[in-house]
Each structure stands twice: as C-alpha cells, then as structure tokens.
Coordinates of C-alpha atoms in Angstrom, one line a residue:
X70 CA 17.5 -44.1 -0.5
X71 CA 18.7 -43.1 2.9
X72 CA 17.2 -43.5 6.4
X73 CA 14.0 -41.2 6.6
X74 CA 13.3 -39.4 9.7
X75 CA 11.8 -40.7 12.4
X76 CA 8.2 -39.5 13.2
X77 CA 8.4 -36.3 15.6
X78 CA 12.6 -36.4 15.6
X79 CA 14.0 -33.0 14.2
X80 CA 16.4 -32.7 11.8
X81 CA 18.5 -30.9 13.8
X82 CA 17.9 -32.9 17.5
X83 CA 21.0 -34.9 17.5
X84 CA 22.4 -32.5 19.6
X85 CA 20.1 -32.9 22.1
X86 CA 19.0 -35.8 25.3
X87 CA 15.3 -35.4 25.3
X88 CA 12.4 -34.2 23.0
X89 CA 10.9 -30.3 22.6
X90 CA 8.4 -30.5 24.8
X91 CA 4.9 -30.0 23.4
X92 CA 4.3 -26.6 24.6
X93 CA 7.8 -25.4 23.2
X94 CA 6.7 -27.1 20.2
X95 CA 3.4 -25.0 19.7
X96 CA 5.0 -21.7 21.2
X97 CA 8.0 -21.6 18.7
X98 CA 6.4 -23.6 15.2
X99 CA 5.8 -20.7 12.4
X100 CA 4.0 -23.2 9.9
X101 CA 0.6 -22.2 10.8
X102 CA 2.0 -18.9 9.0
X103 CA 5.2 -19.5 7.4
X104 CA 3.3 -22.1 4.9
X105 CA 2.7 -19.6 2.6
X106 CA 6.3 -19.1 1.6
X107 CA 6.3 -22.5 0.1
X108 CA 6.5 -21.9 -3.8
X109 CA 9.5 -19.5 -3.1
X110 CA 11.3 -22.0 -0.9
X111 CA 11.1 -24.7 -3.5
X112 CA 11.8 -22.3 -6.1
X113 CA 15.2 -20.9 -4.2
X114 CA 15.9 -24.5 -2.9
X115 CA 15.8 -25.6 -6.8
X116 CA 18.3 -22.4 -7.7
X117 CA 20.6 -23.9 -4.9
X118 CA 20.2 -27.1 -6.1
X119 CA 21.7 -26.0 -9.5
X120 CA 24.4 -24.3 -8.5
X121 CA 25.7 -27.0 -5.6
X122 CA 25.6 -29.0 -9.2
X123 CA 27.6 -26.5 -11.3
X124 CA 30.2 -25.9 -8.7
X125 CA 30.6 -29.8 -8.3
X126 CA 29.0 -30.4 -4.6
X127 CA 26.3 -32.1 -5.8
X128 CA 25.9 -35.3 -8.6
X129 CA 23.9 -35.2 -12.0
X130 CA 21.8 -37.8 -9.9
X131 CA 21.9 -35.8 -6.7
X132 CA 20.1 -32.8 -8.6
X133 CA 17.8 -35.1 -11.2
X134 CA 16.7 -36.3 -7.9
X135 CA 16.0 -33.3 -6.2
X136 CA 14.5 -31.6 -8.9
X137 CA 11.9 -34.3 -9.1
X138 CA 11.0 -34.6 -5.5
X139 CA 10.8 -30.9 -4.7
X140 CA 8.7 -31.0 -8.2
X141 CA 6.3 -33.6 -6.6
X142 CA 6.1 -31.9 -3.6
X143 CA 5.3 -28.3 -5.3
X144 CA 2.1 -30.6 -6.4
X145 CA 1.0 -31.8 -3.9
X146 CA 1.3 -28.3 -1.7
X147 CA -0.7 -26.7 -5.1
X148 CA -3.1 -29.4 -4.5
X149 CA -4.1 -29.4 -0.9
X150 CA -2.4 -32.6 -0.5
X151 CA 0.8 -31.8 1.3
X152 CA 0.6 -33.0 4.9
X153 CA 1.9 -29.9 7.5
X154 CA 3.6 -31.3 10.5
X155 CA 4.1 -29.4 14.1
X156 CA 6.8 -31.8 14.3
X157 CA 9.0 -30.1 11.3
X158 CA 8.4 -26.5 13.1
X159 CA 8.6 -24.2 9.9
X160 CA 8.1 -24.6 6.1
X161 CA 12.0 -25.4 5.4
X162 CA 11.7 -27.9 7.4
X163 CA 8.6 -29.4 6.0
X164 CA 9.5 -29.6 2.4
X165 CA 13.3 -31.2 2.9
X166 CA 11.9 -33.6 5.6
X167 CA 9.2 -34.4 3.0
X168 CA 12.1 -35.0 0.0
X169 CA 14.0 -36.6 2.6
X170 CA 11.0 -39.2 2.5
X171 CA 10.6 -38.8 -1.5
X172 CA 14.3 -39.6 -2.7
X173 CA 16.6 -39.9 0.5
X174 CA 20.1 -39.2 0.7
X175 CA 20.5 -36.4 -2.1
X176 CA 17.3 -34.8 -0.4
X177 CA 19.7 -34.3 2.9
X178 CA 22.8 -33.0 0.6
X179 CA 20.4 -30.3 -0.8
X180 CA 21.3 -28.5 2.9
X181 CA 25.0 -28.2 2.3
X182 CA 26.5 -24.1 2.1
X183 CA 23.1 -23.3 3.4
X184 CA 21.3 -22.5 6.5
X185 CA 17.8 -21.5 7.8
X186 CA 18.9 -18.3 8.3
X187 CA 19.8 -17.4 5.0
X188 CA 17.0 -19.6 3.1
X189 CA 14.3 -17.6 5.4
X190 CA 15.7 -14.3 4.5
X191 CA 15.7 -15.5 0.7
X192 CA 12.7 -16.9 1.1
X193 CA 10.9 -13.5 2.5
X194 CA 12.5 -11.4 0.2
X195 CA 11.0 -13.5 -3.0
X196 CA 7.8 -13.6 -1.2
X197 CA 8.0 -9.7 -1.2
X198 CA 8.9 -9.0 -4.6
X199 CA 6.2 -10.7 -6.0
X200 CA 3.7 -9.3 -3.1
X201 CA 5.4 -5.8 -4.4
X202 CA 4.6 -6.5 -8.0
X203 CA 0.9 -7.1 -7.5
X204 CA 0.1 -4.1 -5.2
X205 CA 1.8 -1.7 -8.0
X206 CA -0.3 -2.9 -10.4
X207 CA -3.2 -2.7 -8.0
X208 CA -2.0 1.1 -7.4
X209 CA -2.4 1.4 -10.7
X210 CA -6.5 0.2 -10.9
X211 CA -7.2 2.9 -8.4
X212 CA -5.8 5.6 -10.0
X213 CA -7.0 4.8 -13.4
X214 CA -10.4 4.6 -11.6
X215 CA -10.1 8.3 -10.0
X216 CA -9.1 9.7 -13.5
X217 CA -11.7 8.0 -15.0
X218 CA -14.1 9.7 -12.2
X219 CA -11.9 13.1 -12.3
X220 CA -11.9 13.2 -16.5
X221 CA -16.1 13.1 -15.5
X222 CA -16.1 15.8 -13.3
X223 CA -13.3 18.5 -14.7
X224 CA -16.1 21.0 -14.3
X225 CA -17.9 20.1 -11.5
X226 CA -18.0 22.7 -8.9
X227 CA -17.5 21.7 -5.2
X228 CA -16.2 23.4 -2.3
X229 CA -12.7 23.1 -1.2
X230 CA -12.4 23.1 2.5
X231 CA -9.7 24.5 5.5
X232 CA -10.9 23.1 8.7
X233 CA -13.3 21.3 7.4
X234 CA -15.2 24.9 7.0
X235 CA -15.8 26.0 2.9
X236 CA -12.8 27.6 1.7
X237 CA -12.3 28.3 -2.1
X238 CA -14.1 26.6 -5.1
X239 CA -12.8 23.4 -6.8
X240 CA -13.6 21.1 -8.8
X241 CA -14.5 17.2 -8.5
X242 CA -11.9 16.3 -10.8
X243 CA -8.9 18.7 -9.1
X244 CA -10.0 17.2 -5.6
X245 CA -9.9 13.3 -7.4
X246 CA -6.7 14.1 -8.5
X247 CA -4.7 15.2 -5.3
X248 CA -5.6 11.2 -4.3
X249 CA -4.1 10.3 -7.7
X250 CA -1.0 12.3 -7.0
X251 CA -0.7 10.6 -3.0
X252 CA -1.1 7.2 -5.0
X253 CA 2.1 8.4 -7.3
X254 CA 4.1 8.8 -4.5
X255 CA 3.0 5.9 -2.8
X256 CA 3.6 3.6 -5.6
X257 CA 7.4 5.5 -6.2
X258 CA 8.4 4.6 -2.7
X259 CA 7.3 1.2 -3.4
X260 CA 9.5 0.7 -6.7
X261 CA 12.3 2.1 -4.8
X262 CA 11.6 -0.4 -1.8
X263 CA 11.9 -3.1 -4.1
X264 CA 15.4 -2.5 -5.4
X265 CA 16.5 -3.1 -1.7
X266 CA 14.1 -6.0 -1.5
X267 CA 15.8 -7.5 -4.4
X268 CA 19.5 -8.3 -3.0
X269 CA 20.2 -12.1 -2.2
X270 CA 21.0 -13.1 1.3
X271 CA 21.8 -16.9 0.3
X272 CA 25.3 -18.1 0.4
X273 CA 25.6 -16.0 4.2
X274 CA 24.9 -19.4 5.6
X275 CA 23.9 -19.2 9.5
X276 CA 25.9 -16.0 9.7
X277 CA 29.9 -16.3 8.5
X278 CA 29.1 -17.5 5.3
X279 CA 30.0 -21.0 4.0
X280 CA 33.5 -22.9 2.9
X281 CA 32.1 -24.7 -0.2
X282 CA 32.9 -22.7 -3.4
X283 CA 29.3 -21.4 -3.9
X284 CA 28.3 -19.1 -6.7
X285 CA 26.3 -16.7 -5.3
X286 CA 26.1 -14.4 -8.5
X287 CA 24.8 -17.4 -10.4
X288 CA 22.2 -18.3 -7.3
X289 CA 20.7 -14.5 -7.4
X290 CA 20.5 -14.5 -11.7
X291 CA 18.6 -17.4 -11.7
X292 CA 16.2 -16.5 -9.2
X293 CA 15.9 -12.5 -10.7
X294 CA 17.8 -10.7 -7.3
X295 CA 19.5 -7.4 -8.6
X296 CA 22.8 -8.3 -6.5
X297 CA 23.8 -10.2 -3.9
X298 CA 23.9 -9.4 0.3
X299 CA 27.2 -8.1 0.7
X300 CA 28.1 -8.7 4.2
X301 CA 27.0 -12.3 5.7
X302 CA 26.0 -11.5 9.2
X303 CA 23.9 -8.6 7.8
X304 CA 22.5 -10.4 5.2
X305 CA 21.2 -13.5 8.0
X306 CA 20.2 -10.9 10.4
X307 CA 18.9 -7.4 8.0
X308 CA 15.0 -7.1 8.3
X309 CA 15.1 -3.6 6.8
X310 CA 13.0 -4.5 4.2
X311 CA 10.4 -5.6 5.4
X312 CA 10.1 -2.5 8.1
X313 CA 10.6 -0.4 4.8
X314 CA 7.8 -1.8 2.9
X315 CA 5.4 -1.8 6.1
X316 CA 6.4 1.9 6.2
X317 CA 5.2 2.4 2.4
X318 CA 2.0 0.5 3.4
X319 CA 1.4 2.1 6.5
X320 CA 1.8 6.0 4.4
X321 CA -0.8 4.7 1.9
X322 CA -3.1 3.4 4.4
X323 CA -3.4 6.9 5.6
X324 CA -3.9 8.2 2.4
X325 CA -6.3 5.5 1.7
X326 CA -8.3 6.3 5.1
X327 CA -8.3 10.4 4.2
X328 CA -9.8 9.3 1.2
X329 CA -12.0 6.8 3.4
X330 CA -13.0 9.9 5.7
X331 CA -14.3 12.3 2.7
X332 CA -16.6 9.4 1.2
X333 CA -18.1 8.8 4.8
X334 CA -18.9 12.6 5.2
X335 CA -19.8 13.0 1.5
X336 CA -22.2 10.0 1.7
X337 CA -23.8 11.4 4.9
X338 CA -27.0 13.4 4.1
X339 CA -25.4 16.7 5.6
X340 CA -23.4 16.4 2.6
X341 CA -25.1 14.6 0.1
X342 CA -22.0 14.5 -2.4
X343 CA -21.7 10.9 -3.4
X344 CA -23.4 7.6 -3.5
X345 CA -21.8 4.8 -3.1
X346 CA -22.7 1.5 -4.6
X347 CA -24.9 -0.6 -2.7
X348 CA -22.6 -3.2 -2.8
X349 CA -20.0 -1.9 -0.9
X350 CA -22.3 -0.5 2.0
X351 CA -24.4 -2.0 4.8
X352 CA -28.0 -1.7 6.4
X353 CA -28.8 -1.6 10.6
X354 CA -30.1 -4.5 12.3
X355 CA -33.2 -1.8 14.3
X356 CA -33.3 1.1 11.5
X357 CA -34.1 0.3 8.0
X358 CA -33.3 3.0 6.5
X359 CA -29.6 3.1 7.0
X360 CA -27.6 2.4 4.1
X361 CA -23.7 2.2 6.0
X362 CA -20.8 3.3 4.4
X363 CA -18.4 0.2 6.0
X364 CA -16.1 -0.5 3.6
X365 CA -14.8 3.0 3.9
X366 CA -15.2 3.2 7.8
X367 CA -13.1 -0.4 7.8
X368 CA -10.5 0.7 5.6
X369 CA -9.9 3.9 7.8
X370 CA -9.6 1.5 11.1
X371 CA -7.3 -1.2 8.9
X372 CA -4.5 2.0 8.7
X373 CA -4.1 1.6 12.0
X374 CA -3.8 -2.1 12.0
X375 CA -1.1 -1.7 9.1
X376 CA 0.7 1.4 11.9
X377 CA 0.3 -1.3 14.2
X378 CA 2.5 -3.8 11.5
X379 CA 5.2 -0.9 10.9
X380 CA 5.9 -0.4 14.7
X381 CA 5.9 -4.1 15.6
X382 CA 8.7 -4.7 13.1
X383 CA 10.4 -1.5 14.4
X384 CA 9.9 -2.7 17.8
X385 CA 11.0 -6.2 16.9
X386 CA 14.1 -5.1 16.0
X387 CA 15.9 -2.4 17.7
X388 CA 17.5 -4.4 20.3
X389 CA 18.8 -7.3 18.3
X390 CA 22.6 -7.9 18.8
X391 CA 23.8 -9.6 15.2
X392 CA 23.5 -12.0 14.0
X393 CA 20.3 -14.0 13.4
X394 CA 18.0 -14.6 16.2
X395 CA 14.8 -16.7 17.0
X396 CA 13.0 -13.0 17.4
X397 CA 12.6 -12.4 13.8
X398 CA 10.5 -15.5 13.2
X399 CA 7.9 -12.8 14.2
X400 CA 8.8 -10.6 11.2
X401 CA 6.3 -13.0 9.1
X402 CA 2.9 -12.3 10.5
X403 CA 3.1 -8.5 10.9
X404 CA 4.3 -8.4 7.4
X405 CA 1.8 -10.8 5.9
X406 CA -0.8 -8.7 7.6
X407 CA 0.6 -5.8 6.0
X408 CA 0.8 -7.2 2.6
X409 CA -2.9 -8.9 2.6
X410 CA -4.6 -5.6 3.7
X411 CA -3.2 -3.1 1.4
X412 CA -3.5 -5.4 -1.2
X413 CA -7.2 -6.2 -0.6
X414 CA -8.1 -2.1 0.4
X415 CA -6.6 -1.4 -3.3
X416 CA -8.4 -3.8 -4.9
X417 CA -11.5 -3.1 -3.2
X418 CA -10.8 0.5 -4.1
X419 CA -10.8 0.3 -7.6
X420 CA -14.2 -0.9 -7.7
X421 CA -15.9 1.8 -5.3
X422 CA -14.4 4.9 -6.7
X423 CA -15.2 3.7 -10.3
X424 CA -19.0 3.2 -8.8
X425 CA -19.3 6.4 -7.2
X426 CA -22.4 8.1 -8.6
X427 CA -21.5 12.1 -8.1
X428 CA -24.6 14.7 -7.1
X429 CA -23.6 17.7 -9.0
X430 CA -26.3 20.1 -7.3
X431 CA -25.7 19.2 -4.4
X432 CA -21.9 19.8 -4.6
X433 CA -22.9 23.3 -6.4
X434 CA -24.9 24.0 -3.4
X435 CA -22.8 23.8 -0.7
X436 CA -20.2 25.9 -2.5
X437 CA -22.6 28.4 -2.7
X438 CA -22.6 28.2 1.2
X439 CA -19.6 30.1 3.4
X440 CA -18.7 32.7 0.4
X441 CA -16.2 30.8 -1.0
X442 CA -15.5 33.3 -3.7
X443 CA -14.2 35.9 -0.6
X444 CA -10.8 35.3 -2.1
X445 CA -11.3 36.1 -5.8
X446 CA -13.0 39.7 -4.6
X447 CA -9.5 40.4 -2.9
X448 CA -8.2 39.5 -5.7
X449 CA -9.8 41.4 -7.9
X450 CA -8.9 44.2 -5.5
X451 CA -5.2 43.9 -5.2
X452 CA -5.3 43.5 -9.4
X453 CA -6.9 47.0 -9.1
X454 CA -4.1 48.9 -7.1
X455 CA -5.5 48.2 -3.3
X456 CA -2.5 46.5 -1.1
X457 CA -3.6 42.9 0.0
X458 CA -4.0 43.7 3.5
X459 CA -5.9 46.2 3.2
X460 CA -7.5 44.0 0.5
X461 CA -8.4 41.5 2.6
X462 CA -9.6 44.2 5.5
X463 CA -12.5 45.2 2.9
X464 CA -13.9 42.4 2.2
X465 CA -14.0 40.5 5.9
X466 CA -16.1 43.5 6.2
X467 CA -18.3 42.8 2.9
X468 CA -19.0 39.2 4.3
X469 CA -20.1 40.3 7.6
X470 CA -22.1 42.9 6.2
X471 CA -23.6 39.9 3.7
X472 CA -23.6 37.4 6.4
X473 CA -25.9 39.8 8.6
X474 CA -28.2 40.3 5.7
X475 CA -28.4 37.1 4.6
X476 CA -26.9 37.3 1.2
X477 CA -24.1 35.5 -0.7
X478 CA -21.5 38.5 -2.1
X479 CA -23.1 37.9 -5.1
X480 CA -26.2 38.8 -4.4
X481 CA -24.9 42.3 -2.9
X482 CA -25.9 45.3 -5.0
X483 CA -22.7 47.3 -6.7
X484 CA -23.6 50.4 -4.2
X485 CA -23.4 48.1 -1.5
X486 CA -20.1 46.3 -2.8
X487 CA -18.8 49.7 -3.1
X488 CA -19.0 50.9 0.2
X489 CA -16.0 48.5 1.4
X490 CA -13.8 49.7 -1.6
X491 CA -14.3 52.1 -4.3
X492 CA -12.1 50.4 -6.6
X493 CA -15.4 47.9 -7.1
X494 CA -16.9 47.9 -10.5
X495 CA -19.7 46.0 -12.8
X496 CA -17.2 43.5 -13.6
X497 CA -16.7 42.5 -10.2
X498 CA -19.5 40.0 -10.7
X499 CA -17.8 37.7 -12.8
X500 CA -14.4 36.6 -10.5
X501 CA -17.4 36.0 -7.5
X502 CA -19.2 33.6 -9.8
X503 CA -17.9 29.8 -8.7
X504 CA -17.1 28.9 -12.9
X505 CA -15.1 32.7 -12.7
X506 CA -13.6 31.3 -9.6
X507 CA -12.1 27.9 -10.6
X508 CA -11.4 29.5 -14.0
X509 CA -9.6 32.2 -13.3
X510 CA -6.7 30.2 -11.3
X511 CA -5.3 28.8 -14.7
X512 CA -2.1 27.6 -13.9
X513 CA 0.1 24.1 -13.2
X514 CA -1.8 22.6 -10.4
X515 CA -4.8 25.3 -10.8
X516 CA -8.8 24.5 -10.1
X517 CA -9.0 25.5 -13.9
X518 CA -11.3 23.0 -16.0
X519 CA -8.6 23.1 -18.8
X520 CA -5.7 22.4 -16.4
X521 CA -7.8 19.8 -14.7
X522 CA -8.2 17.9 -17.9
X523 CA -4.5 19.0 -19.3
X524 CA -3.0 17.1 -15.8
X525 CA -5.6 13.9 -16.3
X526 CA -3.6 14.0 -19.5
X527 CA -0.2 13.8 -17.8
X528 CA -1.5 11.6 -15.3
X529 CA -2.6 8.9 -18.4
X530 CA 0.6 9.1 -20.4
X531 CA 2.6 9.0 -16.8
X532 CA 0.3 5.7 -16.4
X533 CA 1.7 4.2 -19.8
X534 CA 5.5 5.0 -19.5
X535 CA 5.7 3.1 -15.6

C-alpha cells in the first residue's frame, strides 16, 4: 500500500529543513474556499487517471485503484464526512493525501505529467462552465417572467421618462421589454465567454509542459473542453476567463440594479406604479407602516460588490510576470463571489417580477402629467407642411400657454390650439390622446400595442431556438 503521509508533513516538504510555520499555514491555505472545486478535481483527476492508463504510465491496477479511492472519497465529500485539513493547504492536496491514505502507492503515481498549476486552472475552468450553464438558464426565468408581465400590459399606458422628468407615452409592456433585450445581450456575452472558458489547460504541467507521452486531446474529450490550451506557460498562468466572466456579471449587475432603481421609485407612493410581493419586502423596526422594498435596494448595492469582483481580478493580474504565481490563488474568492451573487439576484428575480401587481390608473395618471403628447402635436405639424423647428417653436409655446392655465394640451380649445399654428385642425385631438400617442409610432421597436405583442412574439420563439 505505500507509506502514508505523516500528520502535518506536505507532500511537497522534502525540500525543506523545518515546518511552515502556523501563521504561513493560515495566511497561504485556500481550503476554507477552494473546497468547493472538489467534484471537478476528482472528476479531472479521474480523466487523467484514464489517459496516464491508455498511454501506458499507469497499470490496470494503478487506475482500478484510483478509480475506487477517488470514488470513496467523492462520498464521503457528498456526505459531509470528508475531514478538511489546514495541513494539506488546498483541495488538490486534500483529496490525493486522502487516496494516498485509501490505496497507497498508485494514489502518489496519479501526480505524474501533472502539476497544481495546471490541475487548478482545469479545475476552475470546469467549475465555471457548469456555474455558466446554470446562470443562462436562470437568464432565461427572468425574461420569461418580464414577457409574461409585458404580454399583460401591451396596452398599458405609462410615461416614458428623459431625466427622470415625463417624456413621451409608453407602454408597460415596451418598458418590460427593453430589460428583456439587456438580458439578451447579457446572456450572448455569456455563451460567447464560455467558448473561451472551455479550452483545457491540463497537460501544461507547472509551466513547460510535461515529457510523458500524454494525450491531451483525449483528457479535454472526456471531460467536454472544446480544445486544448495551446501554449503551456499561458495555459498555467491565463486567468482571462475568469476576469471575462466577472466582466459579463458585473454589465448585468447594472442592468439588474437599473431595473432595481425603477421598482424602488415605482413602489414609492410618489409613484404608486407597482406592488411588490410582500415576500420580497421589509417592515421598520419604529414605523409600522413601512413596507421596504430591500431586495431591490440590495441587489442595486450587490452590482457594486460584483464591480468590486471584476476589478480585483483586473487588479490581480496586471503585473504578473509568466508563468504561474502564488497571486492567483486569489482569483477563487472574487470569482465565487461573482458567481454566487448573480446567480442568486437572477433567481430571486424571476420570482419578483412575475409577482409584480401593476396599478394601471395610476401609471395612466402620471402620463397624463408633464404633456407627454408635446411630441405627437409637432408631429402632426411637420406631417402638415410646418418645418420641425419651427414645429417644435409652436408648441413650447402651446405648453407654456397650457401650463399657465392649468390645462393638459388636450384640454385646450381648437381657437386656442390655433393661435400657435394655423395648420391645427379638429383632428388634432386624436395624436394628443396617450392610446393615439403609443399607437401611432407603429414600427420595429415602436410603443405600438401591436408591435409590443408582435416583439413578445420574437422574444418567445428567440427563447425556444437558444
């Protein structure tokens, strides 16, 4: 079976005269967060394992022996049994001193063409994929959700702002779906992340490769990798991929904290829009009527944690000579953090926008505020002959005359409508109405209901095809 290790002794400390000291130990160990990498090591350590066997570096009873002990240990990790040492510094370590224990000398062969450098890098970028794979589908729930809310509201009449001041009339629906197209994009970047996630650093060994006749082709088949690292000190050393997804997450953390930012002002009584779920809001310790909109003000602070994840990986890395060095075991936990919260905002996501409860009136109401329909009376002159500038000229000076009044342009008699252009005639009334408004702007990417519901219709079968 082999000499096991000796409790506390590293695998790698015959090279030194005296022990890591403890405080060394706890400043450079990465279990407490690399544990979580576990099932991907045993998987890749397993892939290794079979192709050390094919290319004749390993026995029939080397690999039968392997396979059983990293088998064991995948158990006992699943089960909560698996004892984490300080003493083994890092998850590699862990496992192989553990199947060192379990079946002894074909436990220590399982190293050979290998190093940590390589396995890490492997290791991370299986971690990723599947981390990758989850958030598109969680992508996914949100959008479905907004459809579900926009295919609802198609009709409804809200204000569109500029400045956060009422601008032109929209609908729900069109407003819902500008998320859903931010959420396209962010999931596109994401599929084409993972392409460059998916390349296999393994067989780079520390840095130069390895002299064993290693199959590298057969090691990245077997574990799903679309091609294999093609230079060995970039493939040890290369954290691109993991800056590139924080930078997809960090660009839909913002998009998820705009959309954060319009459900804490619509929620607000000023505005009166929407109503959230009581289960994703929050009372006040003194006032009892508060009813807190904290998910959404959390997930608008949490971008900045994930801008905070991007940069420390940027930071991490821009003065790294090649190859591989002890600074990238900090790649894990700004990554993690990366990965756990945009996974957990999306998922939280889907829930709260399919609650929203929608208060049509109140949306009507405040687009009857600011003349919002200004636009569609320019409009209407400029389709009558009148040049827009001198379009636009007339009817700044309608809306100061209606302001001072106190009347919408709506409500302004014909006479007085006509005094600012005489191209003005009884049909103005129907482009200053907010359904003439949205209607009339009937085109790809218009306010329209028809084109609403014609893109929610895209927007499903685009849903199906990916």
């Amino acid at each position: 079976m082999g000499a096991k290790p000796k409790p506390g002794r590293k695998l790698w400390s015959g090279r030194f005269a005296e022990p890591v000291s403890e405080l060394v130990k706890r400043y450079t160990a990465s279990v407490g967060f690399d544990w979580r990498l576990a099932p991907h090591d045993i998987r890749a350590s397993l892939a290794h394992a079979r192709m050390l066997r094919s290319s004749g570096i390993l026995t029939r009873g080397d690999l039968k022996a392997i396979e059983r002990g990293l088998a064991r240990i995948g158990r006992e990790i699943q089960d909560g049994r698996f004892r984490w040492s300080l003493d083994a510094e890092d998850v590699h370590l862990n496992i192989e001193r553990r199947l060192i224990a379990l079946v002894g000398n074909p436990g220590k062969r399982l190293h050979t063409a290998r190093s940590r450098n390589d396995q890490v890098a492997t290791d991370l970028r299986l971690w990723l994929r599947d981390a990758i794979d989850e958030i598109a589908v969680l992508i996914r729930s949100v959008q479905r959700a907004l459809l579900d809310q926009a295919q609802r509201h198609a009709a409804t009449v809200m204000p569109g702002f500029t400045h956060l001041q009422v601008a032109q009339p929209v609908t729900f629906g069109h407003h819902l779906l500008a998320y859903f197209e931010m959420l396209e994009r962010d999931r596109a970047r994401l599929a084409d992340c993972r392409g460059r996630v998916n390349q296999l650093p393994l067989g780079a060994a520390a840095l130069a490769g390895t002299s064993f006749p290693i199959d590298r082709a057969r090691v990245a088949k077997e574990l799903g990798f679309e091609g294999v690292a093609g230079n060995s000190l970039d493939a040890v050393s290369d954290r691109d991929f993991a800056i590139e997804f924080c930078a997809c997450a960090a660009l839909a953390m913002v998009h998820l904290s705009r959309l954060s930012e319009e459900l804490i002002l619509w929620t607000s009584p000023r505005f009166g829009f929407v109503t959230l779920p009581d289960r994703f809001c929050t009372g006040s310790s003194i006032m009892p009527q508060k009813k807190n909109p904290d998910v959404a003000e959390l997930a608008r602070g949490k971008a900045g944690r994930v801008t905070g994840d991007l940069v420390a990986l940027l930071t991490l890395m821009k003065g790294q000579a090649l190859a591989y060095n002890k600074d990238n075991q900090e790649d894990k936990e700004p990554l993690f953090d990366a990965v756990d919260t945009w996974r957990d905002t999306l998922a939280i996501f889907a829930e709260m926008i399919a609650g929203l409860v929608v208060n049509e009136a109140a949306m009507r109401a405040a687009a009857q505020e600011g003349f919002a329909t200004a636009t569609d009376l320019a409009d209407y002159l400029v389709k009558r002959g009148l040049a827009f500038r001198d379009a636009h000229e007339a009817v700044a000076r309608a809306v100061r005359f209606a302001e001072e009044s106190g009347r919408s342009l709506e409500q302004l008699p014909l006479e007085d409508l006509r005094r600012f252009s005489a191209k003005v005639d009884r049909d103005v009334y129907r482009v200053l109405t907010l359904e003439g408004s949205v209607e009339s702007r009937s085109h790809i990417g218009g306010t329209a209901p028809s084109r609403v519901r014609a893109a929610i219709k895209r927007a499903r079968a685009l849903l199906k095809r990916t």
